[in-house]
XYZ file of C-alpha atoms in Angstrom:
779
model
C 22.772 -32.584 -1.345
C 22.638 -36.520 -0.900
C 25.467 -38.908 -1.916
C 26.306 -42.434 -1.509
C 27.460 -45.598 -3.390
C 25.271 -47.064 -5.778
C 24.309 -50.753 -5.001
C 22.003 -53.312 -6.340
C 18.299 -52.658 -5.693
C 17.148 -54.487 -2.454
C 13.782 -56.069 -3.254
C 13.012 -57.899 0.041
C 9.382 -58.979 0.027
C 6.930 -58.300 2.837
C 3.401 -59.147 3.369
C 0.909 -59.220 0.630
C -0.877 -56.062 -0.620
C -4.537 -57.629 -0.505
C -6.888 -55.394 1.265
C -6.818 -55.948 5.096
C -10.404 -55.400 5.951
C -13.661 -53.714 4.681
C -11.651 -50.622 4.070
C -9.494 -52.058 1.352
C -12.615 -53.990 0.089
C -14.259 -50.650 -0.412
C -11.339 -49.217 -2.616
C -11.165 -52.177 -4.628
C -14.999 -51.697 -5.369
C -14.309 -48.276 -6.458
C -11.523 -48.611 -8.666
C -12.996 -52.170 -10.430
C -13.968 -51.676 -13.712
C -14.031 -48.788 -16.102
C -12.933 -45.606 -14.815
C -15.929 -43.786 -16.337
C -18.089 -45.817 -14.259
C -17.147 -44.861 -10.937
C -20.203 -44.010 -8.871
C -21.151 -40.140 -8.117
C -20.307 -38.859 -4.536
C -23.467 -37.078 -4.074
C -26.897 -38.383 -3.441
C -30.033 -37.388 -5.712
C -30.767 -33.661 -5.567
C -33.894 -32.638 -3.507
C -37.026 -32.761 -5.548
C -37.444 -28.789 -5.794
C -33.976 -28.447 -7.366
C -34.583 -31.319 -9.732
C -38.029 -29.430 -11.057
C -37.697 -27.265 -13.904
C -38.625 -24.294 -11.786
C -38.297 -24.045 -8.083
C -41.435 -24.262 -5.805
C -41.354 -21.986 -2.896
C -42.582 -22.973 0.271
C -46.220 -22.157 1.389
C -46.579 -18.645 2.533
C -46.399 -18.140 6.269
C -47.518 -15.535 8.559
C -45.242 -12.346 8.468
C -44.765 -12.508 12.526
C -43.171 -15.716 12.348
C -39.361 -14.918 11.923
C -38.049 -18.593 12.430
C -38.149 -20.810 9.303
C -39.496 -24.244 9.532
C -37.006 -26.822 10.663
C -37.188 -28.907 7.536
C -33.924 -30.307 6.017
C -33.727 -30.039 2.069
C -30.240 -31.409 1.041
C -29.080 -29.529 -1.732
C -26.451 -30.973 -4.343
C -23.459 -28.741 -4.598
C -22.304 -30.457 -7.853
C -25.147 -28.683 -9.401
C -23.321 -25.419 -9.133
C -19.913 -26.831 -10.479
C -21.195 -25.191 -13.847
C -20.463 -21.295 -13.708
C -23.913 -20.931 -15.616
C -25.515 -22.435 -12.782
C -23.767 -20.246 -10.212
C -27.035 -18.236 -9.826
C -29.444 -19.308 -7.007
C -33.089 -20.557 -7.809
C -35.314 -17.427 -8.413
C -38.546 -16.850 -6.371
C -41.678 -17.094 -8.114
C -45.257 -16.486 -7.712
C -47.849 -18.596 -6.055
C -50.994 -20.026 -7.303
C -49.539 -21.218 -10.528
C -48.611 -17.962 -11.756
C -45.785 -17.511 -14.445
C -42.252 -17.267 -12.898
C -40.266 -14.075 -12.758
C -36.628 -14.106 -13.332
C -34.238 -12.409 -10.838
C -34.056 -8.955 -11.964
C -30.940 -7.960 -14.044
C -28.330 -6.229 -11.995
C -26.889 -3.070 -12.952
C -23.864 -3.072 -15.210
C -20.873 -4.247 -13.935
C -18.337 -1.495 -12.824
C -17.384 0.526 -9.944
C -18.916 -1.264 -6.623
C -18.497 2.202 -4.569
C -20.955 4.181 -7.060
C -24.434 4.044 -5.471
C -27.224 5.998 -6.912
C -26.932 8.824 -4.609
C -30.014 10.151 -2.994
C -32.916 7.557 -2.607
C -36.435 7.923 -1.495
C -38.898 5.678 0.101
C -41.530 5.001 -1.059
C -40.297 5.128 -4.403
C -42.194 7.204 -7.325
C -45.900 6.152 -8.126
C -46.159 4.373 -4.787
C -47.291 5.410 -1.176
C -46.711 3.785 2.147
C -50.157 2.224 1.827
C -49.370 0.514 -1.355
C -48.463 -3.004 -2.034
C -45.938 -4.610 -4.642
C -46.599 -7.861 -6.589
C -43.557 -10.249 -6.845
C -42.131 -8.715 -10.099
C -42.449 -5.334 -8.703
C -40.678 -6.228 -5.463
C -37.834 -8.155 -7.412
C -37.196 -5.100 -9.333
C -37.351 -2.206 -6.881
C -36.421 -4.178 -3.519
C -33.916 -6.862 -4.730
C -32.141 -5.339 -7.701
C -28.285 -5.098 -6.872
C -28.904 -6.371 -3.262
C -26.576 -9.086 -1.833
C -28.227 -12.352 -1.489
C -26.740 -15.449 0.685
C -27.124 -19.078 0.272
C -25.687 -21.724 2.515
C -25.254 -25.423 1.759
C -23.851 -28.506 3.464
C -21.932 -31.409 2.055
C -20.895 -34.889 3.723
C -17.323 -34.692 5.118
C -15.203 -37.045 3.106
C -14.413 -40.620 4.238
C -15.955 -39.516 7.500
C -18.747 -41.314 9.457
C -22.436 -40.239 8.824
C -23.403 -36.915 10.290
C -20.132 -35.150 9.634
C -20.834 -32.114 7.405
C -18.689 -29.301 5.661
C -20.582 -25.892 5.459
C -20.267 -23.245 2.893
C -21.884 -20.061 1.949
C -22.221 -18.719 -1.773
C -23.118 -15.326 -3.401
C -25.536 -15.022 -6.129
C -24.052 -13.193 -9.241
C -20.420 -12.869 -8.003
C -17.756 -11.432 -10.475
C -14.392 -10.144 -10.426
C -15.326 -6.818 -9.280
C -18.103 -7.768 -6.785
C -16.676 -10.440 -4.146
C -15.709 -10.254 -0.567
C -12.316 -11.231 -0.867
C -8.999 -9.625 -1.271
C -6.904 -9.856 -3.943
C -3.473 -11.970 -4.349
C -0.422 -9.473 -4.612
C 1.413 -12.227 -6.196
C 0.782 -15.575 -7.945
C 2.810 -17.441 -5.381
C 0.450 -16.405 -2.653
C -2.374 -18.691 -4.149
C -0.524 -21.579 -3.076
C -2.280 -21.561 0.272
C -5.059 -22.922 -1.436
C -5.451 -26.263 -3.830
C -7.786 -28.026 -5.570
C -6.580 -31.335 -7.168
C -9.021 -31.258 -9.808
C -8.277 -27.968 -11.379
C -6.513 -24.508 -11.309
C -6.684 -23.107 -7.380
C -8.103 -19.415 -8.734
C -11.170 -21.092 -10.434
C -11.873 -23.356 -7.398
C -15.371 -23.566 -5.773
C -14.841 -23.493 -1.984
C -16.103 -27.067 -1.661
C -13.626 -28.616 -4.002
C -10.270 -27.238 -2.129
C -8.173 -29.836 -0.438
C -7.743 -27.737 2.620
C -10.863 -26.762 4.974
C -11.968 -23.957 5.346
C -10.897 -23.024 2.029
C -8.029 -20.676 2.320
C -9.034 -18.810 -0.998
C -11.686 -17.344 1.138
C -9.684 -16.761 4.076
C -8.919 -12.962 3.594
C -11.621 -10.405 3.128
C -11.240 -7.133 1.386
C -10.177 -5.074 4.265
C -6.987 -5.820 6.597
C -8.108 -7.977 9.389
C -11.448 -9.193 8.031
C -12.377 -12.828 6.611
C -15.352 -13.804 4.349
C -18.807 -15.122 4.933
C -17.682 -18.509 3.638
C -14.869 -18.970 5.552
C -16.471 -17.983 8.763
C -19.305 -20.628 7.909
C -17.138 -23.316 6.961
C -15.306 -22.903 10.385
C -18.539 -24.479 11.974
C -18.249 -27.443 9.852
C -16.501 -30.746 10.582
C -13.278 -29.452 9.345
C -11.086 -32.357 9.971
C -13.067 -35.451 11.680
C -11.006 -37.802 13.425
C -10.542 -40.758 11.147
C -8.686 -44.252 11.738
C -6.916 -45.997 8.915
C -6.603 -49.765 9.409
C -4.433 -50.550 6.508
C -1.203 -52.313 7.806
C 0.350 -53.525 4.529
C 3.872 -52.796 3.980
C 5.795 -52.033 0.723
C 9.063 -53.709 -0.481
C 12.179 -52.183 1.050
C 14.095 -50.033 -1.397
C 17.215 -48.119 -1.112
C 17.410 -44.244 -1.112
C 19.338 -43.934 -4.299
C 16.947 -46.261 -6.311
C 13.985 -44.088 -4.828
C 15.665 -40.933 -6.035
C 16.642 -42.473 -9.379
C 12.939 -43.435 -10.022
C 11.738 -39.957 -8.883
C 14.228 -38.545 -11.342
C 12.724 -40.558 -14.169
C 9.270 -39.894 -13.259
C 9.637 -36.029 -13.586
C 8.954 -36.513 -17.283
C 6.091 -38.683 -16.618
C 5.947 -42.420 -17.688
C 7.807 -43.290 -20.460
C 5.171 -46.162 -21.517
C 2.003 -45.769 -19.762
C 0.885 -49.256 -20.994
C -0.606 -50.980 -17.978
C 1.823 -54.118 -18.428
C 4.776 -52.053 -18.397
C 3.617 -50.028 -15.286
C 2.886 -53.379 -13.653
C 6.187 -54.526 -14.034
C 8.145 -51.817 -12.398
C 5.755 -51.159 -9.678
C 5.367 -55.001 -8.483
C 9.091 -55.945 -9.002
C 10.345 -52.805 -6.873
C 7.604 -51.418 -4.803
C 4.862 -53.694 -4.310
C 4.014 -57.346 -3.762
C 1.142 -58.653 -5.924
C -0.771 -61.446 -3.852
C -2.659 -62.648 -6.865
C 0.349 -62.627 -9.262
C -0.189 -66.246 -10.098
C -3.832 -66.357 -10.603
C -5.055 -62.727 -11.420
C -2.154 -60.180 -11.511
C -3.094 -56.708 -10.981
C -2.256 -55.510 -14.497
C -5.279 -53.265 -14.862
C -4.448 -49.497 -13.950
C -7.259 -49.674 -11.429
C -5.953 -52.541 -9.548
C -2.475 -50.781 -9.326
C -4.126 -47.686 -8.287
C -6.233 -49.567 -5.426
C -2.743 -51.245 -4.032
C -1.142 -47.817 -3.856
C -4.261 -46.530 -1.927
C -3.980 -49.190 0.562
C -0.438 -48.929 0.962
C -0.519 -45.061 1.604
C -3.354 -45.493 4.150
C -0.852 -47.240 6.620
C -0.316 -45.188 9.916
C 3.370 -45.851 9.456
C 3.520 -42.961 6.944
C 3.534 -39.150 7.804
C -0.158 -37.788 7.724
C 0.456 -34.462 5.835
C -3.454 -33.651 6.591
C -1.875 -32.703 10.231
C -1.003 -29.071 10.350
C 2.140 -30.005 12.437
C 3.491 -32.133 9.506
C 2.999 -29.528 6.940
C 6.388 -28.024 6.665
C 7.376 -30.216 4.087
C 11.278 -29.478 4.194
C 11.586 -30.768 7.814
C 11.150 -34.374 6.157
C 13.802 -34.199 3.268
C 16.167 -31.499 4.415
C 17.249 -33.292 7.757
C 20.204 -35.201 9.185
C 17.987 -37.962 10.091
C 18.644 -40.678 7.563
C 15.674 -42.797 8.326
C 13.306 -39.892 8.347
C 14.616 -38.798 5.106
C 14.428 -42.263 3.582
C 10.969 -42.907 4.920
C 9.836 -39.405 3.446
C 11.193 -39.983 -0.106
C 9.840 -43.764 -0.137
C 6.372 -42.216 0.682
C 6.929 -39.401 -1.867
C 7.446 -42.129 -4.571
C 4.645 -44.110 -3.793
C 2.481 -40.862 -4.001
C 4.055 -39.824 -7.302
C 3.086 -43.445 -8.706
C -0.282 -43.012 -7.717
C -0.614 -39.358 -8.653
C 0.598 -40.226 -12.228
C -1.601 -43.058 -12.860
C -4.745 -41.015 -11.806
C -3.958 -38.389 -14.228
C -3.170 -40.628 -17.169
C -4.987 -39.281 -20.493
C -6.993 -42.559 -20.535
C -9.154 -41.212 -17.589
C -11.675 -38.643 -18.024
C -11.855 -35.552 -15.981
C -14.995 -36.562 -14.539
C -13.743 -40.030 -13.501
C -10.728 -38.409 -11.818
C -12.908 -35.892 -9.940
C -15.058 -38.764 -8.632
C -12.268 -40.842 -7.488
C -10.502 -38.023 -5.647
C -13.882 -37.158 -4.020
C -13.959 -40.714 -2.652
C -10.352 -40.891 -1.276
C -9.172 -40.770 2.293
C -7.890 -37.147 3.553
C -4.687 -38.998 4.283
C -4.087 -40.079 0.619
C -5.458 -36.804 -1.044
C -2.687 -34.671 1.035
C 0.002 -37.617 -0.348
C -1.414 -36.489 -3.821
C -0.833 -32.644 -2.804
C 2.715 -33.351 -1.793
C 3.385 -35.232 -5.122
C 2.072 -32.559 -7.122
C 3.865 -29.747 -5.288
C 7.114 -31.839 -5.666
C 6.691 -32.619 -9.653
C 5.683 -28.938 -10.319
C 8.561 -27.263 -8.178
C 11.654 -29.620 -7.893
C 14.041 -31.394 -10.280
C 16.522 -34.089 -8.953
C 20.047 -33.802 -10.614
C 22.414 -36.697 -10.667
C 26.197 -36.740 -11.376
C 28.730 -39.547 -11.128
C 31.931 -38.837 -9.204
C 33.287 -41.934 -9.729
C 32.664 -45.371 -11.254
C 30.978 -46.465 -8.153
C 29.754 -43.319 -6.682
C 26.927 -40.803 -7.618
C 25.788 -37.334 -6.175
C 22.120 -36.149 -6.109
C 21.188 -32.724 -5.896
C 17.872 -30.392 -6.297
C 17.238 -27.909 -8.733
C 14.471 -25.462 -7.269
C 12.533 -24.650 -10.476
C 10.472 -21.864 -8.861
C 13.433 -20.150 -6.796
C 13.192 -16.997 -8.950
C 9.213 -16.629 -8.574
C 9.567 -17.268 -4.677
C 12.117 -14.552 -4.592
C 9.936 -12.126 -6.152
C 6.933 -13.019 -4.088
C 9.006 -12.234 -0.990
C 10.158 -9.004 -1.969
C 6.450 -8.001 -2.783
C 5.594 -9.469 0.671
C 8.371 -7.115 2.081
C 7.269 -4.310 0.214
C 3.718 -4.296 1.161
C 4.377 -4.785 4.603
C 6.772 -1.908 4.574
C 9.593 -3.936 6.073
C 11.993 -1.427 7.854
C 15.180 -3.186 6.384
C 14.349 -3.690 3.006
C 17.711 -2.863 1.510
C 19.362 -5.951 3.647
C 16.598 -8.330 2.374
C 17.273 -7.415 -1.320
C 20.845 -7.816 -1.068
C 20.571 -11.241 0.515
C 17.879 -12.270 -2.255
C 20.446 -11.421 -4.878
C 22.928 -13.953 -3.733
C 25.536 -12.237 -5.195
C 28.074 -12.597 -2.235
C 29.989 -15.995 -1.931
C 30.193 -15.666 1.876
C 26.343 -15.567 2.364
C 24.522 -18.799 2.833
C 22.235 -19.691 -0.012
C 18.658 -18.501 1.041
C 17.167 -21.801 1.070
C 19.535 -23.245 3.490
C 18.933 -20.896 6.386
C 15.925 -22.932 7.901
C 13.544 -25.623 7.238
C 10.785 -22.773 6.381
C 13.085 -21.162 3.920
C 13.702 -24.358 2.277
C 10.024 -24.885 2.123
C 9.506 -21.445 0.627
C 12.256 -21.084 -1.890
C 11.694 -24.662 -2.907
C 7.834 -24.062 -3.584
C 7.048 -27.409 -2.080
C 4.131 -25.614 0.154
C 1.359 -27.365 1.286
C -1.992 -25.688 1.124
C -3.535 -24.409 4.450
C -2.249 -22.685 7.544
C 1.509 -22.557 6.974
C 2.092 -20.528 4.059
C 2.041 -17.211 5.842
C 4.543 -18.470 8.347
C 6.949 -19.861 5.660
C 6.678 -16.539 4.198
C 7.386 -14.461 7.132
C 10.272 -16.711 8.581
C 12.132 -16.427 5.253
C 11.779 -12.785 5.345
C 13.197 -12.687 8.892
C 16.007 -15.251 7.745
C 17.051 -12.729 4.933
C 17.271 -9.977 7.401
C 20.408 -10.193 9.828
C 19.198 -7.366 12.133
C 16.383 -9.692 13.447
C 18.519 -11.610 15.477
C 17.570 -14.854 17.489
C 14.388 -13.290 19.028
C 12.048 -13.934 16.262
C 12.682 -17.307 15.272
C 10.101 -18.852 17.204
C 6.981 -17.963 14.920
C 5.102 -20.977 13.942
C 1.754 -21.921 12.510
C 0.996 -24.018 15.238
C 0.651 -21.058 17.563
C -1.306 -18.736 15.337
C -2.168 -16.018 17.673
C 1.261 -14.489 17.603
C 2.973 -11.426 16.314
C 6.256 -9.370 17.092
C 7.925 -5.934 17.190
C 10.596 -5.090 14.923
C 12.222 -1.669 15.223
C 9.399 0.898 15.047
C 6.563 -1.206 14.164
C 4.433 -4.346 15.095
C 3.360 -7.192 12.738
C 0.439 -9.715 13.328
C -1.027 -12.975 11.862
C -4.487 -12.946 10.448
C -5.325 -15.265 13.098
C -4.180 -12.938 16.128
C -6.849 -10.786 17.606
C -4.483 -7.892 17.788
C -3.964 -7.687 13.887
C -7.796 -8.132 13.202
C -8.376 -5.052 15.256
C -5.429 -3.024 14.153
C -6.074 -3.888 10.472
C -8.424 -0.958 10.301
C -5.722 1.695 11.103
C -4.704 3.912 8.321
C -1.674 2.709 6.528
C -1.594 -0.937 7.511
C -1.978 -3.450 4.966
C -2.884 -7.022 4.711
C -0.543 -9.629 2.480
C -0.491 -13.411 2.578
C -1.956 -13.565 5.951
C 0.046 -10.998 7.762
C -1.142 -7.437 9.025
C 1.003 -4.508 9.214
C 3.061 -2.208 9.811
C 0.869 -1.438 13.112
C 1.438 0.342 16.065
C 4.438 0.272 18.139
C 4.115 -0.538 21.721
C 6.361 0.687 24.525
C 5.762 -2.322 26.417
C 7.651 -4.581 24.383
C 11.497 -4.769 23.324
C 12.675 -3.190 20.221
C 12.552 -6.814 18.512
C 10.436 -9.193 20.431
C 8.014 -12.179 19.386
C 4.790 -12.265 21.409
C 2.194 -14.930 21.822
C -1.259 -13.277 22.716
C -3.965 -14.775 25.017
C -7.429 -14.781 23.305
C -10.502 -16.513 24.528
C -12.749 -18.401 22.154
C -15.749 -16.293 21.431
C -18.690 -17.337 23.669
C -22.010 -18.122 21.619
C -23.634 -20.753 19.251
C -22.062 -22.647 16.559
C -23.658 -22.486 13.416
C -25.881 -25.950 12.728
C -26.903 -27.507 9.595
C -30.153 -25.850 9.922
C -28.696 -22.262 10.247
C -26.755 -23.172 6.878
C -29.609 -24.682 4.853
C -32.077 -21.891 5.750
C -29.752 -19.117 4.886
C -31.303 -17.829 1.800
C -34.947 -17.849 3.162
C -33.936 -16.330 6.444
C -31.841 -13.592 4.881
C -33.852 -12.850 1.428
C -34.348 -9.092 0.901
C -38.272 -9.380 0.330
C -38.527 -11.519 3.675
C -40.811 -14.383 3.848
C -42.631 -15.443 0.548
C -45.820 -13.669 0.143
C -48.841 -13.095 -2.335
C -47.953 -9.142 -2.391
C -45.377 -7.123 -0.398
C -46.642 -3.926 1.343
C -44.314 -0.934 0.855
C -44.645 0.043 4.470
C -42.762 -3.366 5.455
C -39.852 -1.732 4.059
C -37.251 0.885 5.429
C -34.567 2.722 3.719
C -31.508 2.968 5.917
C -28.901 5.653 5.482
C -26.246 6.556 8.007
C -25.506 10.212 8.973
C -22.591 10.936 6.938
C -22.430 14.692 8.192
C -22.241 14.683 11.922
C -19.252 12.493 12.244
C -16.727 12.322 15.324
C -12.990 12.586 14.535
C -12.022 12.785 18.240
C -11.116 9.232 18.698
C -7.495 8.272 18.418
C -5.412 4.992 19.125
C -3.258 6.395 22.391
C -1.318 3.082 23.073
C -1.100 -0.431 22.321
C -0.358 -2.291 25.688
C 0.898 -5.608 26.486
C 0.930 -7.260 29.865
C 2.536 -10.673 30.692
C 0.286 -13.111 31.856
C 1.105 -14.118 35.498
C 2.435 -17.626 36.627
C 3.544 -18.883 32.894
C 5.314 -22.196 32.752
C 8.953 -22.172 31.889
C 9.348 -22.802 27.919
C 11.432 -25.634 27.016
C 12.979 -23.121 24.319
C 14.748 -21.171 27.320
C 14.437 -17.622 28.237
C 14.656 -16.364 24.698
C 11.150 -18.024 23.943
C 8.046 -15.652 23.384
C 6.001 -14.997 26.778
C 2.215 -15.114 26.692
C 0.598 -11.369 26.756
C -2.635 -9.871 27.474
C -3.094 -7.132 24.817
C -5.181 -3.774 24.944
C -5.728 -0.747 23.045
C -6.072 2.596 24.990
C -8.038 5.461 23.108
C -7.952 9.009 23.841
C -11.608 10.590 23.423
C -12.702 13.872 24.588
C -10.103 14.183 27.004
C -10.672 10.831 28.689
C -8.659 7.319 28.234
C -10.799 4.305 27.309
C -8.743 1.013 27.451
C -10.064 -1.821 25.520
C -8.827 -5.344 26.091
C -8.588 -7.547 23.161
C -9.901 -10.542 24.925
C -12.018 -12.619 22.490
C -11.125 -14.298 19.413
C -13.845 -12.519 17.277
C -13.975 -12.643 13.475
C -14.820 -9.481 11.261
C -16.521 -10.640 8.180
C -15.877 -8.432 5.061
C -19.537 -7.555 3.608
C -20.167 -8.559 0.303
C -20.453 -5.185 -1.926
C -24.068 -4.601 -3.386
C -25.008 -2.432 -6.449
C -27.537 0.189 -6.978
C -27.865 0.815 -3.229
C -28.853 1.887 -0.722
C -31.613 -0.859 -0.280
C -34.524 -0.923 1.821
C -34.631 -3.398 4.845
C -37.529 -5.560 5.665
C -38.867 -4.587 9.183
C -38.262 -8.355 10.458
C -34.786 -7.802 10.301
C -34.713 -5.921 13.663
C -31.700 -3.854 14.349
C -30.325 -0.750 16.672
C -28.135 1.982 15.046
C -25.439 3.767 17.314
C -22.622 5.948 16.889
C -19.381 4.871 17.759
C -18.918 7.727 20.264
C -22.581 7.758 21.433
C -23.064 5.072 24.237
C -21.166 2.336 22.791
C -18.688 1.848 25.579
C -21.975 1.668 27.793
C -23.516 -1.389 26.009
C -21.846 -4.331 28.123
C -24.682 -7.064 26.977
C -25.784 -7.618 23.658
C -26.549 -10.239 21.552
C -27.466 -14.107 22.341
C -26.457 -15.372 25.721
C -23.648 -18.104 25.783
C -25.110 -21.697 25.552
C -25.623 -23.588 28.819
C -22.871 -26.311 29.419
C -25.704 -29.020 29.031
C -26.280 -28.053 25.581
C -25.368 -30.499 22.955
C -21.693 -31.391 22.422
C -20.315 -29.157 19.863
C -17.383 -31.627 18.669
C -19.647 -34.444 17.946
C -21.145 -34.511 14.494
C -24.282 -33.133 13.368
C -27.186 -35.757 14.389
C -30.203 -33.895 13.041
C -32.039 -37.280 11.975
C -32.296 -38.442 15.480
C -33.276 -35.194 17.077
C -36.759 -33.543 16.989
C -37.243 -30.900 14.852
C -37.882 -28.613 18.149
C -34.753 -29.312 19.415
C -32.809 -28.829 16.481
C -34.371 -25.247 15.851
C -33.871 -24.329 19.637
C -30.085 -25.387 19.050
C -29.716 -23.174 15.889
C -27.666 -19.926 16.186
C -29.976 -17.950 14.058
C -32.743 -18.818 16.849
C -30.754 -16.823 19.342
C -29.961 -13.481 17.017
C -33.262 -11.133 17.597
C -31.169 -7.771 16.752
C -28.334 -6.470 15.176
C -26.375 -3.718 16.575
C -25.275 -1.434 13.623
C -22.315 0.583 14.872
C -21.495 3.719 12.769
C -17.950 4.049 12.781
C -17.467 6.774 10.007
C -14.890 9.418 9.545
C -11.300 8.505 10.789
C -9.957 4.964 10.782
C -9.367 4.995 14.515
C -13.143 5.293 14.712
C -13.226 1.646 13.250
C -10.312 0.441 15.149
C -12.469 1.529 18.227
C -15.459 -0.434 17.187
C -13.341 -3.536 16.467
C -11.705 -3.186 19.731
C -15.340 -2.980 21.326
C -16.201 -6.196 19.721
C -12.961 -7.752 20.909
C -13.385 -6.518 24.356
C -16.973 -7.949 24.648
C -16.848 -11.137 22.417
C -18.696 -10.089 19.310
C -17.848 -10.960 15.807
C -19.039 -8.435 13.225
C -19.836 -7.663 9.601
C -17.631 -5.140 8.424
C -19.171 -2.874 5.889
C -17.634 0.198 3.830
C -20.576 2.286 3.191
C -19.053 3.228 -0.295
C -19.515 -0.350 -1.359
C -22.084 -1.943 0.671
C -25.446 -0.515 2.201
C -26.343 -0.693 5.751
C -29.349 -2.926 4.706
C -27.566 -5.586 2.964
C -24.770 -5.772 5.800
C -27.613 -6.215 8.390
C -28.880 -9.131 6.302
C -25.283 -10.662 6.094
C -24.960 -10.290 9.769
C -28.254 -12.430 9.924
C -26.628 -15.090 7.654
C -23.623 -15.236 9.297
C -25.481 -15.438 12.686
C -23.689 -12.543 14.115
C -25.157 -9.729 16.184
C -23.019 -6.565 15.192
C -22.281 -4.773 11.921
C -19.517 -2.022 11.783
C -20.491 0.696 9.129
C -17.384 2.273 7.869
C -15.889 4.497 5.129
C -12.200 3.470 5.165
C -10.892 6.609 6.710
C -11.184 9.932 5.423
C -9.080 11.794 2.731
C -5.723 13.399 4.150
C -5.674 11.070 7.060
C -1.849 10.639 8.065
C -0.636 7.591 6.583
C 2.258 6.352 8.585
C 4.945 5.348 5.906
């Protein structure tokens, strides 16, 4: 609650709002004139995309497995229309008529394959050859297809790109993402140009897009999220604007914010000009050409907000917003609300009805990330908070905040606790009811709780931590030991009573996510195995090493479709003998592997924490498995990714012979494989932190540096049977440093999973069936 004596508004002038450099001039150019005339962000599409029919590349020799190192920049805006979501079809050569992509089987259960299949199909022999139309119908129908594309990183220097991967014919019953258990969990992603649940990954404010972070199975991610991590996620940008706004008192800021909750009373440019330049900004051209136009007002607000004096909410360390408005530091609080007011003024001007949706999108695509995150804070505040004002005397007013979405946030927290099978659920429900006058309000228990229950949650990595810390705040039995969880140390988890819980960024959670009875909800994985090496209630940090290997390049992304197409390279005909039907052995399956112990050893010679003896220690994690009377320890050493395979339809499908693989059962020599996949790049290879600079490198060096050039074979681990078989396979990957595609054989066939591994440039596939019926579920 804020209270103070009302005083006259201070309007101390400061330096003018004239753009200080080329940066400001650029935004004057953007804003000058009719909004509908703002220029497009993207360049012209490549020629083959503009043609009525896509012209395939010239046929190449089948022995060549590396695609030509040619850069074809595609235009992601062409995919914005759902009707254009399908990828370009392949066509016959020599001027023959094009064939459309074969229709998929009717939408339905993704786990209903066609049963027994044979190869070659009826009416064909191994010596037969298919033309393109036949091959599309026989080989491609229902098979997963993958396409990557890149986009210039917004407001970044040339050479910085963002990477994406999309799926053909995706629909609600056939995608690789998990479902949100509550509407509030969608707040981890935000698009400023439309509803979050219909957002494409490239329009999300946060990158990589959190809507694609969690795969269908606990502990997994998606192909798009994996690919996006290799792009220029957050290039370092410098903002040169040093223009200062007018000084204004906190009470007047809150008064104005309260008025703006209903929008502008009068959106005439002249009326908006009067308040803006009388109270918040200076107009350097007031006597000659006053900035009455909405575009000029927006330009001035943009330049003001790019000042480095303001909080940069694009930085993860600043994304717990409540730390700035629920604080005893008056200066910090004053500055936050001042920045918020300027952001709301800009936000409401951007979203005036006089602007078309296309013009809004084009403007938002051109703004610096810092300003975009200011707009996100403004949007979240307007959607979730209301300022109440009551007069206590003739010269004193009291301001308080109404939490509009508090009921929704409470319900979401209950769902979160239930899915995780929280051991003290009754206590949590009692606290959330807030019926006892002796208990502190739930939002007042910590800054994280304030952020969660207000609903002012920024997109990105913070939501899972706000949610978990709010749950811990509502459970008195947790004590002080679990107060150290934070999104800036994501490789963390904790033990509470007889269970452990892990962040989706922690390798322990990624591996144990395959266990029976373990759930994934809003970025947390649990309840997982208890460990005797930890205290009954203890927070831990896990030491995990960055995975060795090659980072995806622009060439890897742009050639994804041609590298992984079900038919292989484009040809005049397709010999039946070039394809193989892959079916794992579903009968001879081992059920002898069991998780014996979850083990932790504190790292030696740790530096004392500034938080004292209660602060969490750094541990090495391992899982000990029992198999055939022997114990097999697997150290969870590397921070690998497990990619949830995209479901296919009408499988199993056949695999083109150039997609080389080796199949191995989880209990048949897997532990003896110590060297697999590409060797780590040499230290002299190109600097991965620098922008992609393919325009200045030779085609040979680009191809040699591409990750796919080092993937010559995929290891397909058959981890069918009990869930611990898959845990063992994942642990082997974490022990040896291999990311993997995880495919439930009831939803994705082996051939499609292997091709997805080539798309992601990983060298391992784990084939599973999600456990067996009757397997013990640890409730």
